[in-house]
Amino acid sequence: HQVLSKLSGLPCVWYRYSVEQRRNQRWHSIDSGQSTTSFVLRDSSGSCVVDPHNAQIMTTRTDRWTQGEYRFSETLLLAQDTLYVLGELRTSGGAHSALSTRQDLGTLLGDWKRDQPALLTRFDLDGNGALDTKEWELARFAAQRDVRQRHQAVQSQPGTLSVRQPEDGRPFLISNLPPERLARRYLVWNRVNVAGLVVSGVGLMYCLYCLGWR
């Protein structure tokens, strides 16, 4: 989905804004915020969903302007930007799908019971209008087979990669700064070795092009 920046209405993948009012010769904040909508990064190796919530975001795109007694500031990440992301990579769906055979079997059998005519047509082998023990076991076996096939179909699909804030408190960074400028700023602000961060356990650096909206 397309995201429009709060103040200028420009299409972007992320924005932050602030509005200040001048009173008694001083600027006072009256409104501020930022977007939290996830966006998709793509490069030649594939795609990845980025959840910007709680990320430290560094960008070259900041506009400031005044209008009467108000001062505005807006910071953007645009769709065509080359982004560098440092965070925790996770895979969801596909082989990593959380599936419950017991729960799905119960749901399927419940659906079948609500449609008695169809249930009897399939499993009432002696035609007496009711399912005996053996016929009900046959229905359960058929339901188990259907659930197993559905789970196999889900797990055979490719999983979705996503990058988000690491749960163990490690850095989470999104930036469109050139690599050398980003390294200098990160060294000054955090007093850490960027090379060490790149190879740390859950921290993975991706240089990806954001080519479209999800």
PDB file of C-alpha atoms in Angstrom:
ATOM      1  CA  HIS A   1       0.000   0.000   0.000  1.00  0.00           C
ATOM      2  CA  GLN A   2       1.165   3.491  -0.793  1.00  0.00           C
ATOM      3  CA  VAL A   3       2.113   5.729   2.130  1.00  0.00           C
ATOM      4  CA  LEU A   4       1.688   9.500   1.855  1.00  0.00           C
ATOM      5  CA  SER A   5       3.779  11.759   4.056  1.00  0.00           C
ATOM      6  CA  LYS A   6       1.861  13.627   6.754  1.00  0.00           C
ATOM      7  CA  LEU A   7       2.732  17.214   5.799  1.00  0.00           C
ATOM      8  CA  SER A   8       3.586  17.341   2.088  1.00  0.00           C
ATOM      9  CA  GLY A   9       1.541  14.364   0.930  1.00  0.00           C
ATOM     10  CA  LEU A  10       4.495  12.898  -1.009  1.00  0.00           C
ATOM     11  CA  PRO A  11       4.534   9.154  -1.778  1.00  0.00           C
ATOM     12  CA  CYS A  12       7.159   7.417   0.361  1.00  0.00           C
ATOM     13  CA  VAL A  13       7.903   4.216   2.272  1.00  0.00           C
ATOM     14  CA  TRP A  14       8.477   5.988   5.600  1.00  0.00           C
ATOM     15  CA  TYR A  15       8.145   9.515   7.041  1.00  0.00           C
ATOM     16  CA  ARG A  16       8.711  11.457  10.243  1.00  0.00           C
ATOM     17  CA  TYR A  17       7.331  14.942  10.868  1.00  0.00           C
ATOM     18  CA  SER A  18       7.106  17.702  13.440  1.00  0.00           C
ATOM     19  CA  VAL A  19       5.112  20.928  13.720  1.00  0.00           C
ATOM     20  CA  GLU A  20       6.148  23.773  16.026  1.00  0.00           C
ATOM     21  CA  GLN A  21       4.492  27.087  16.906  1.00  0.00           C
ATOM     22  CA  ARG A  22       6.330  30.221  17.880  1.00  0.00           C
ATOM     23  CA  ARG A  23       5.088  31.697  21.164  1.00  0.00           C
ATOM     24  CA  ASN A  24       6.893  34.194  23.385  1.00  0.00           C
ATOM     25  CA  GLN A  25       9.959  34.161  21.130  1.00  0.00           C
ATOM     26  CA  ARG A  26      10.319  30.386  21.476  1.00  0.00           C
ATOM     27  CA  TRP A  27       9.328  27.374  19.368  1.00  0.00           C
ATOM     28  CA  HIS A  28       6.910  24.936  21.016  1.00  0.00           C
ATOM     29  CA  SER A  29       6.115  21.479  19.614  1.00  0.00           C
ATOM     30  CA  ILE A  30       2.414  21.029  18.863  1.00  0.00           C
ATOM     31  CA  ASP A  31       2.456  17.851  16.743  1.00  0.00           C
ATOM     32  CA  SER A  32       4.898  15.123  15.707  1.00  0.00           C
ATOM     33  CA  GLY A  33       4.962  11.493  14.644  1.00  0.00           C
ATOM     34  CA  GLN A  34       6.165   8.943  12.141  1.00  0.00           C
ATOM     35  CA  SER A  35       4.813   6.126  10.017  1.00  0.00           C
ATOM     36  CA  THR A  36       4.985   2.480  11.118  1.00  0.00           C
ATOM     37  CA  THR A  37       3.780   0.777   7.920  1.00  0.00           C
ATOM     38  CA  SER A  38       5.979  -2.078   6.705  1.00  0.00           C
ATOM     39  CA  PHE A  39       7.488  -1.897   3.227  1.00  0.00           C
ATOM     40  CA  VAL A  40       9.179  -4.303   0.803  1.00  0.00           C
ATOM     41  CA  LEU A  41      12.805  -4.200  -0.293  1.00  0.00           C
ATOM     42  CA  ARG A  42      13.871  -6.030  -3.449  1.00  0.00           C
ATOM     43  CA  ASP A  43      17.142  -6.811  -5.159  1.00  0.00           C
ATOM     44  CA  SER A  44      18.456  -9.520  -7.466  1.00  0.00           C
ATOM     45  CA  SER A  45      18.436 -12.095  -4.653  1.00  0.00           C
ATOM     46  CA  GLY A  46      14.768 -11.658  -3.700  1.00  0.00           C
ATOM     47  CA  SER A  47      12.533  -9.548  -1.480  1.00  0.00           C
ATOM     48  CA  CYS A  48      12.254  -8.780   2.209  1.00  0.00           C
ATOM     49  CA  VAL A  49       9.598  -7.051   4.339  1.00  0.00           C
ATOM     50  CA  VAL A  50      10.927  -4.334   6.658  1.00  0.00           C
ATOM     51  CA  ASP A  51       9.006  -3.355   9.781  1.00  0.00           C
ATOM     52  CA  PRO A  52      10.354   0.125  10.719  1.00  0.00           C
ATOM     53  CA  HIS A  53       8.845   0.152  14.216  1.00  0.00           C
ATOM     54  CA  ASN A  54      11.501   1.216  16.770  1.00  0.00           C
ATOM     55  CA  ALA A  55      14.226   1.488  14.115  1.00  0.00           C
ATOM     56  CA  GLN A  56      16.940   4.155  14.240  1.00  0.00           C
ATOM     57  CA  ILE A  57      16.450   5.815  10.859  1.00  0.00           C
ATOM     58  CA  MET A  58      19.104   7.957   9.178  1.00  0.00           C
ATOM     59  CA  THR A  59      18.179   9.678   5.933  1.00  0.00           C
ATOM     60  CA  THR A  60      19.423  12.418   3.650  1.00  0.00           C
ATOM     61  CA  ARG A  61      15.897  13.608   2.859  1.00  0.00           C
ATOM     62  CA  THR A  62      14.802  16.213   5.402  1.00  0.00           C
ATOM     63  CA  ASP A  63      12.864  19.370   4.502  1.00  0.00           C
ATOM     64  CA  ARG A  64      12.223  22.291   6.873  1.00  0.00           C
ATOM     65  CA  TRP A  65      10.104  25.361   6.235  1.00  0.00           C
ATOM     66  CA  THR A  66       8.182  28.055   8.069  1.00  0.00           C
ATOM     67  CA  GLN A  67       4.740  29.453   7.418  1.00  0.00           C
ATOM     68  CA  GLY A  68       3.688  32.371   9.560  1.00  0.00           C
ATOM     69  CA  GLU A  69       4.083  31.398  13.203  1.00  0.00           C
ATOM     70  CA  TYR A  70       4.560  27.712  12.399  1.00  0.00           C
ATOM     71  CA  ARG A  71       7.701  25.715  11.602  1.00  0.00           C
ATOM     72  CA  PHE A  72       7.509  22.341   9.845  1.00  0.00           C
ATOM     73  CA  SER A  73       9.985  19.483   9.457  1.00  0.00           C
ATOM     74  CA  GLU A  74       9.564  16.334   7.374  1.00  0.00           C
ATOM     75  CA  THR A  75      11.982  13.417   6.879  1.00  0.00           C
ATOM     76  CA  LEU A  76      11.392  10.775   4.195  1.00  0.00           C
ATOM     77  CA  LEU A  77      12.548   7.471   2.770  1.00  0.00           C
ATOM     78  CA  LEU A  78      11.481   7.212  -0.867  1.00  0.00           C
ATOM     79  CA  ALA A  79      10.688   4.171  -2.994  1.00  0.00           C
ATOM     80  CA  GLN A  80      13.708   4.682  -5.250  1.00  0.00           C
ATOM     81  CA  ASP A  81      16.226   5.004  -2.404  1.00  0.00           C
ATOM     82  CA  THR A  82      18.980   2.457  -1.891  1.00  0.00           C
ATOM     83  CA  LEU A  83      18.543   1.325   1.703  1.00  0.00           C
ATOM     84  CA  TYR A  84      20.847  -0.286   4.231  1.00  0.00           C
ATOM     85  CA  VAL A  85      19.110  -2.278   6.962  1.00  0.00           C
ATOM     86  CA  LEU A  86      20.669  -3.725  10.100  1.00  0.00           C
ATOM     87  CA  GLY A  87      18.339  -5.860  12.216  1.00  0.00           C
ATOM     88  CA  GLU A  88      16.986  -9.339  12.906  1.00  0.00           C
ATOM     89  CA  LEU A  89      16.056 -11.477   9.927  1.00  0.00           C
ATOM     90  CA  ARG A  90      13.102 -13.806  10.390  1.00  0.00           C
ATOM     91  CA  THR A  91      11.232 -16.247   8.162  1.00  0.00           C
ATOM     92  CA  SER A  92       7.482 -16.783   8.471  1.00  0.00           C
ATOM     93  CA  GLY A  93       5.086 -18.962   6.520  1.00  0.00           C
ATOM     94  CA  GLY A  94       6.068 -21.835   4.280  1.00  0.00           C
ATOM     95  CA  ALA A  95       8.060 -24.516   6.110  1.00  0.00           C
ATOM     96  CA  HIS A  96       8.031 -22.257   9.192  1.00  0.00           C
ATOM     97  CA  SER A  97       4.218 -22.056   9.386  1.00  0.00           C
ATOM     98  CA  ALA A  98       2.743 -22.750  12.818  1.00  0.00           C
ATOM     99  CA  LEU A  99       0.164 -25.458  12.076  1.00  0.00           C
ATOM    100  CA  SER A 100      -1.956 -27.498  14.495  1.00  0.00           C
ATOM    101  CA  THR A 101      -3.187 -30.834  13.165  1.00  0.00           C
ATOM    102  CA  ARG A 102      -5.478 -31.330  16.143  1.00  0.00           C
ATOM    103  CA  GLN A 103      -7.084 -27.890  15.855  1.00  0.00           C
ATOM    104  CA  ASP A 104      -7.505 -28.040  12.078  1.00  0.00           C
ATOM    105  CA  LEU A 105      -8.899 -31.574  12.260  1.00  0.00           C
ATOM    106  CA  GLY A 106     -11.495 -30.488  14.807  1.00  0.00           C
ATOM    107  CA  THR A 107     -12.475 -27.503  12.660  1.00  0.00           C
ATOM    108  CA  LEU A 108     -12.866 -29.630   9.535  1.00  0.00           C
ATOM    109  CA  LEU A 109     -14.950 -32.304  11.262  1.00  0.00           C
ATOM    110  CA  GLY A 110     -17.112 -29.568  12.767  1.00  0.00           C
ATOM    111  CA  ASP A 111     -17.749 -28.185   9.290  1.00  0.00           C
ATOM    112  CA  TRP A 112     -18.679 -31.629   8.017  1.00  0.00           C
ATOM    113  CA  LYS A 113     -21.098 -32.243  10.919  1.00  0.00           C
ATOM    114  CA  ARG A 114     -22.956 -29.009  10.131  1.00  0.00           C
ATOM    115  CA  ASP A 115     -23.652 -30.336   6.625  1.00  0.00           C
ATOM    116  CA  GLN A 116     -25.295 -33.638   7.554  1.00  0.00           C
ATOM    117  CA  PRO A 117     -26.654 -34.488   4.077  1.00  0.00           C
ATOM    118  CA  ALA A 118     -23.176 -34.242   2.539  1.00  0.00           C
ATOM    119  CA  LEU A 119     -21.630 -36.136   5.480  1.00  0.00           C
ATOM    120  CA  LEU A 120     -24.111 -38.996   5.138  1.00  0.00           C
ATOM    121  CA  THR A 121     -23.705 -39.110   1.374  1.00  0.00           C
ATOM    122  CA  ARG A 122     -19.976 -39.637   1.767  1.00  0.00           C
ATOM    123  CA  PHE A 123     -19.772 -41.966   4.771  1.00  0.00           C
ATOM    124  CA  ASP A 124     -23.177 -43.620   5.473  1.00  0.00           C
ATOM    125  CA  LEU A 125     -22.229 -46.826   3.705  1.00  0.00           C
ATOM    126  CA  ASP A 126     -25.242 -48.895   4.838  1.00  0.00           C
ATOM    127  CA  GLY A 127     -27.719 -46.094   4.070  1.00  0.00           C
ATOM    128  CA  ASN A 128     -29.499 -46.193   7.459  1.00  0.00           C
ATOM    129  CA  GLY A 129     -29.374 -42.403   7.893  1.00  0.00           C
ATOM    130  CA  ALA A 130     -26.751 -42.384  10.654  1.00  0.00           C
ATOM    131  CA  LEU A 131     -23.042 -43.000  11.036  1.00  0.00           C
ATOM    132  CA  ASP A 132     -22.010 -45.972  13.123  1.00  0.00           C
ATOM    133  CA  THR A 133     -18.593 -46.299  14.804  1.00  0.00           C
ATOM    134  CA  LYS A 134     -16.834 -47.724  11.760  1.00  0.00           C
ATOM    135  CA  GLU A 135     -18.330 -45.111   9.427  1.00  0.00           C
ATOM    136  CA  TRP A 136     -17.349 -42.281  11.754  1.00  0.00           C
ATOM    137  CA  GLU A 137     -13.797 -43.639  11.947  1.00  0.00           C
ATOM    138  CA  LEU A 138     -13.764 -43.623   8.149  1.00  0.00           C
ATOM    139  CA  ALA A 139     -14.830 -39.956   8.219  1.00  0.00           C
ATOM    140  CA  ARG A 140     -12.072 -39.126  10.715  1.00  0.00           C
ATOM    141  CA  PHE A 141      -9.495 -40.891   8.564  1.00  0.00           C
ATOM    142  CA  ALA A 142     -10.630 -38.915   5.499  1.00  0.00           C
ATOM    143  CA  ALA A 143     -10.467 -35.640   7.496  1.00  0.00           C
ATOM    144  CA  GLN A 144      -6.955 -36.450   8.719  1.00  0.00           C
ATOM    145  CA  ARG A 145      -5.867 -37.055   5.140  1.00  0.00           C
ATOM    146  CA  ASP A 146      -7.371 -33.731   3.998  1.00  0.00           C
ATOM    147  CA  VAL A 147      -5.682 -31.804   6.831  1.00  0.00           C
ATOM    148  CA  ARG A 148      -2.340 -33.463   6.098  1.00  0.00           C
ATOM    149  CA  GLN A 149      -2.592 -32.539   2.421  1.00  0.00           C
ATOM    150  CA  ARG A 150      -3.510 -28.936   3.268  1.00  0.00           C
ATOM    151  CA  HIS A 151      -0.561 -28.621   5.648  1.00  0.00           C
ATOM    152  CA  GLN A 152       1.808 -30.048   3.052  1.00  0.00           C
ATOM    153  CA  ALA A 153       0.535 -27.496   0.513  1.00  0.00           C
ATOM    154  CA  VAL A 154       1.104 -24.623   2.957  1.00  0.00           C
ATOM    155  CA  GLN A 155       4.573 -25.801   3.966  1.00  0.00           C
ATOM    156  CA  SER A 156       5.639 -26.243   0.339  1.00  0.00           C
ATOM    157  CA  GLN A 157       5.143 -22.524  -0.320  1.00  0.00           C
ATOM    158  CA  PRO A 158       8.136 -20.180   0.001  1.00  0.00           C
ATOM    159  CA  GLY A 159       8.398 -18.388   3.336  1.00  0.00           C
ATOM    160  CA  THR A 160       8.360 -14.610   3.802  1.00  0.00           C
ATOM    161  CA  LEU A 161      11.574 -12.922   4.946  1.00  0.00           C
ATOM    162  CA  SER A 162      11.240  -9.941   7.257  1.00  0.00           C
ATOM    163  CA  VAL A 163      13.623  -7.664   9.153  1.00  0.00           C
ATOM    164  CA  ARG A 164      12.554  -6.090  12.421  1.00  0.00           C
ATOM    165  CA  GLN A 165      13.855  -4.934  15.794  1.00  0.00           C
ATOM    166  CA  PRO A 166      16.029  -7.638  17.424  1.00  0.00           C
ATOM    167  CA  GLU A 167      14.472  -9.061  20.572  1.00  0.00           C
ATOM    168  CA  ASP A 168      17.803  -9.063  22.434  1.00  0.00           C
ATOM    169  CA  GLY A 169      18.305  -5.294  22.179  1.00  0.00           C
ATOM    170  CA  ARG A 170      20.897  -5.278  19.407  1.00  0.00           C
ATOM    171  CA  PRO A 171      20.920  -2.310  16.981  1.00  0.00           C
ATOM    172  CA  PHE A 172      18.121  -1.814  14.468  1.00  0.00           C
ATOM    173  CA  LEU A 173      19.088   0.642  11.728  1.00  0.00           C
ATOM    174  CA  ILE A 174      17.530   1.765   8.442  1.00  0.00           C
ATOM    175  CA  SER A 175      19.330   4.330   6.286  1.00  0.00           C
ATOM    176  CA  ASN A 176      19.669   5.687   2.760  1.00  0.00           C
ATOM    177  CA  LEU A 177      23.061   7.267   3.496  1.00  0.00           C
ATOM    178  CA  PRO A 178      26.048   6.177   1.361  1.00  0.00           C
ATOM    179  CA  PRO A 179      28.008   3.389   3.094  1.00  0.00           C
ATOM    180  CA  GLU A 180      31.044   5.507   3.935  1.00  0.00           C
ATOM    181  CA  ARG A 181      28.930   8.318   5.390  1.00  0.00           C
ATOM    182  CA  LEU A 182      26.789   5.869   7.313  1.00  0.00           C
ATOM    183  CA  ALA A 183      29.889   4.235   8.800  1.00  0.00           C
ATOM    184  CA  ARG A 184      31.284   7.586   9.964  1.00  0.00           C
ATOM    185  CA  ARG A 185      28.014   8.682  11.571  1.00  0.00           C
ATOM    186  CA  TYR A 186      27.450   5.345  13.252  1.00  0.00           C
ATOM    187  CA  LEU A 187      30.954   5.347  14.703  1.00  0.00           C
ATOM    188  CA  VAL A 188      30.504   8.834  16.107  1.00  0.00           C
ATOM    189  CA  TRP A 189      26.985   8.348  17.470  1.00  0.00           C
ATOM    190  CA  ASN A 190      27.378   4.887  18.928  1.00  0.00           C
ATOM    191  CA  ARG A 191      31.150   4.509  19.475  1.00  0.00           C
ATOM    192  CA  VAL A 192      31.109   0.989  18.113  1.00  0.00           C
ATOM    193  CA  ASN A 193      32.868  -0.783  15.274  1.00  0.00           C
ATOM    194  CA  VAL A 194      30.488  -1.059  12.307  1.00  0.00           C
ATOM    195  CA  ALA A 195      32.344  -4.086  10.955  1.00  0.00           C
ATOM    196  CA  GLY A 196      31.723  -5.881  14.231  1.00  0.00           C
ATOM    197  CA  LEU A 197      28.010  -5.130  14.025  1.00  0.00           C
ATOM    198  CA  VAL A 198      27.718  -6.460  10.495  1.00  0.00           C
ATOM    199  CA  VAL A 199      28.934  -9.905  11.530  1.00  0.00           C
ATOM    200  CA  SER A 200      27.127 -10.061  14.882  1.00  0.00           C
ATOM    201  CA  GLY A 201      24.728 -12.935  15.557  1.00  0.00           C
ATOM    202  CA  VAL A 202      21.297 -11.687  14.494  1.00  0.00           C
ATOM    203  CA  GLY A 203      22.434  -8.480  12.845  1.00  0.00           C
ATOM    204  CA  LEU A 204      22.342  -8.834   9.064  1.00  0.00           C
ATOM    205  CA  MET A 205      23.148  -6.025   6.650  1.00  0.00           C
ATOM    206  CA  TYR A 206      21.159  -5.846   3.456  1.00  0.00           C
ATOM    207  CA  CYS A 207      21.842  -3.553   0.529  1.00  0.00           C
ATOM    208  CA  LEU A 208      18.570  -3.716  -1.318  1.00  0.00           C
ATOM    209  CA  TYR A 209      16.607  -1.558  -3.707  1.00  0.00           C
ATOM    210  CA  CYS A 210      13.100  -0.613  -2.733  1.00  0.00           C
ATOM    211  CA  LEU A 211      11.351  -0.956  -6.083  1.00  0.00           C
ATOM    212  CA  GLY A 212       7.701  -1.042  -5.190  1.00  0.00           C
ATOM    213  CA  TRP A 213       4.892  -1.084  -2.666  1.00  0.00           C
ATOM    214  CA  ARG A 214       3.450  -4.133  -0.971  1.00  0.00           C
TER     215      ARG A 214
END
